């Protein structure tokens, strides 16, 4: 029986709020690094792979495990994203987790049009022409990559060209992720309004507790 990328056996403990999937050469040194820092400042545990440039093209089991251990994923789709089999394997795993466990995916179309991603046009078409040639003996693998891209491109997300600058785009992403992850705080805690630090600390602790409680169901308990 065939299995998907990194098929899971026991359910891992959730360790991260957010997993960042990105093409390093496109966005690492400006957009992705700033997004990661802003998520951390908001009190969200964001996973970013800082070592991928030092390794080969084969995705590691540790990275697949990090996807399983993250509540949501932010996928930064840029011009050269599809040229990396590493990124495509990541994306396939992220989509699998959404279908299996309801994990949220937040796509960011960074200087690319969603239709280019959805239909694999432009730089995505060029990348897949190379993949088709390289994986002649494994057409199914390429098909799964194509399907994963199409699935993510059909989700609501952000188009960088609709924002004046990266700072505005990052703020919009962070706020949306925060709202998705923030638990429903009981009304008895409304007295904490106006004390942002205390509210955020409480929200984070409550979310961690809920994650641990519902972990066996592998569900994102905060919608």
C-alpha positions in Angstrom: 0.0 0.0 0.0 1.4 3.4 -1.0 1.7 6.1 1.6 2.1 9.8 1.4 5.1 11.9 2.5 6.2 10.9 6.0 3.0 8.9 6.9 2.5 9.3 10.6 2.4 6.5 13.1 1.9 7.7 16.7 0.6 11.3 17.1 3.3 13.7 18.1 3.0 16.4 20.7 2.2 19.8 19.3 5.3 21.9 19.7 4.7 24.9 17.4 2.0 27.3 16.6 3.2 28.1 13.1 5.3 26.3 10.5 6.8 28.5 7.8 7.3 27.0 4.3 9.3 29.2 2.0 11.9 29.2 -0.8 15.1 30.5 0.9 16.7 32.2 -2.1 13.5 34.2 -2.7 12.4 35.5 0.7 14.6 34.3 3.5 16.8 37.4 4.0 14.0 39.9 4.1 10.3 38.9 4.1 10.4 35.5 5.9 12.9 36.5 8.5 10.8 39.6 9.4 7.6 37.5 9.4 9.2 35.0 11.8 10.4 37.7 14.1 6.9 39.3 14.2 5.2 36.1 15.0 7.6 35.5 17.8 7.0 39.0 19.2 3.3 38.2 19.2 4.0 35.3 21.5 3.6 32.6 18.8 6.1 29.7 18.5 7.0 29.8 14.9 9.2 27.1 13.3 11.7 28.2 10.6 14.3 25.9 9.1 17.5 27.9 9.4 19.7 25.0 8.2 18.2 24.0 4.8 20.8 25.8 2.8 23.4 23.6 4.4 21.8 20.3 3.4 20.9 18.4 0.2 17.7 18.3 -1.7 16.1 15.4 0.2 13.7 16.6 2.9 14.5 15.4 6.4 12.2 13.4 8.6 12.8 16.0 11.3 11.3 18.7 9.1 8.3 16.5 8.3 7.9 16.0 12.0 7.9 19.7 12.6 5.0 20.1 10.2 3.1 17.5 12.2 3.9 19.3 15.4 2.6 22.6 14.2 -1.0 23.9 14.5 -1.0 25.9 11.3 1.3 26.5 8.3 2.1 29.7 6.5 3.1 28.9 2.9 5.0 31.7 1.1 4.6 31.0 -2.6 7.3 32.9 -4.5 8.7 32.8 -8.0 11.1 29.9 -7.4 9.1 27.9 -4.8 8.2 25.1 -7.2 11.8 24.7 -8.4 12.6 23.1 -5.1 11.6 19.5 -4.6 12.2 20.2 -0.9 9.5 22.9 -0.8 7.1 20.7 -2.8 7.6 17.8 -0.4 6.9 20.2 2.5 3.8 21.4 0.8 2.5 17.9 0.1 2.9 17.1 3.8 1.2 20.3 4.8 -1.8 19.5 2.6 -1.9 16.0 4.0 -2.1 17.4 7.5 -5.0 19.7 6.5 -7.0 16.8 5.0 -6.3 14.4 7.9 -6.4 16.7 10.9 -8.0 20.0 9.8 -4.8 22.0 10.2 -5.1 25.5 8.8 -3.0 26.7 5.8 -2.4 30.4 5.2 -1.0 30.9 1.6 1.0 34.1 0.8 1.4 34.8 -2.9 4.6 36.8 -2.8 5.2 38.5 -6.2 3.3 35.8 -8.0 -0.3 35.5 -9.2 -2.5 32.9 -7.6 -3.5 31.7 -11.0 0.1 31.0 -11.9 0.3 28.7 -8.8 -3.1 27.1 -9.4 -2.5 26.2 -13.0 1.3 26.0 -12.9 2.1 28.8 -15.3 5.1 31.1 -15.7 8.0 30.1 -13.4 5.9 27.2 -12.0 5.4 25.8 -15.5 9.1 25.9 -16.1 9.9 24.2 -12.8 7.4 21.4 -13.5 8.8 20.8 -16.9 12.1 20.0 -15.2 10.4 17.8 -12.6 8.6 15.8 -15.3 11.9 15.1 -17.0 13.7 14.3 -13.7 10.9 12.0 -12.4 10.0 10.1 -15.6 9.8 6.9 -13.6 7.6 8.5 -10.8 4.8 10.5 -12.5 2.7 10.0 -9.4 5.1 12.0 -7.3 4.9 14.9 -9.7 1.1 14.7 -9.8 0.9 14.9 -6.0 3.0 18.0 -6.1 0.8 19.6 -8.7 -2.3 18.7 -6.7 -0.9 20.1 -3.5 -0.1 23.4 -5.3 -3.6 23.6 -6.7 -5.2 22.9 -3.4 -3.3 25.6 -1.6 -3.8 28.2 -4.4 -7.6 27.7 -4.0 -7.4 28.8 -0.4 -8.0 32.3 0.8 -4.7 34.1 1.3 -2.7 37.3 0.7 -1.3 38.8 -2.5 1.8 40.9 -1.9 1.0 43.2 -4.7 -2.2 44.4 -2.9 -0.1 45.8 -0.1 2.0 49.0 0.0 5.0 47.2 1.6 6.1 44.1 3.4 5.4 45.5 6.8 1.7 45.9 6.0 1.5 42.4 4.6 3.3 40.9 7.6 0.9 42.7 10.0 -2.1 41.3 8.2 -0.7 37.7 8.3 0.2 37.9 11.9 -3.2 39.2 13.0 -5.0 36.5 11.0 -2.9 33.7 12.4 -3.3 35.1 15.9 -7.1 35.2 15.6 -7.1 31.7 14.2 -5.0 30.4 17.1 -6.5 32.5 19.9 -8.8 30.4 22.2 -12.2 31.6 23.3 -11.3 33.4 26.5 -14.1 33.1 29.2 -15.9 36.4 29.8 -14.7 36.4 33.4 -11.3 37.4 32.0 -12.6 40.5 30.4 -11.2 42.4 33.3 -7.8 41.9 31.8 -8.7 43.9 28.8 -6.3 46.8 28.4 -3.5 44.8 29.9 -2.2 43.4 26.6 0.7 41.4 28.0 -1.5 39.6 30.6 -4.1 38.8 28.0 -1.6 37.4 25.6 0.1 35.4 28.3 -3.2 33.9 29.4 -4.2 33.2 25.8 -0.9 31.4 25.1 -1.1 29.3 28.3 -4.8 28.4 27.6 -4.0 27.4 24.1 -1.1 25.2 25.1 -3.3 23.5 27.6 -6.0 22.9 25.1 -3.5 21.6 22.5 -2.2 19.0 25.0 -5.7 18.0 26.0 -7.0 17.5 22.4 -3.7 16.3 21.0 -4.9 12.7 20.7 -7.6 13.8 18.3 -5.1 15.6 16.2 -7.5 18.5 15.8 -6.8 22.2 15.7 -9.0 23.1 18.7 -8.9 26.8 17.8 -10.8 27.8 14.7 
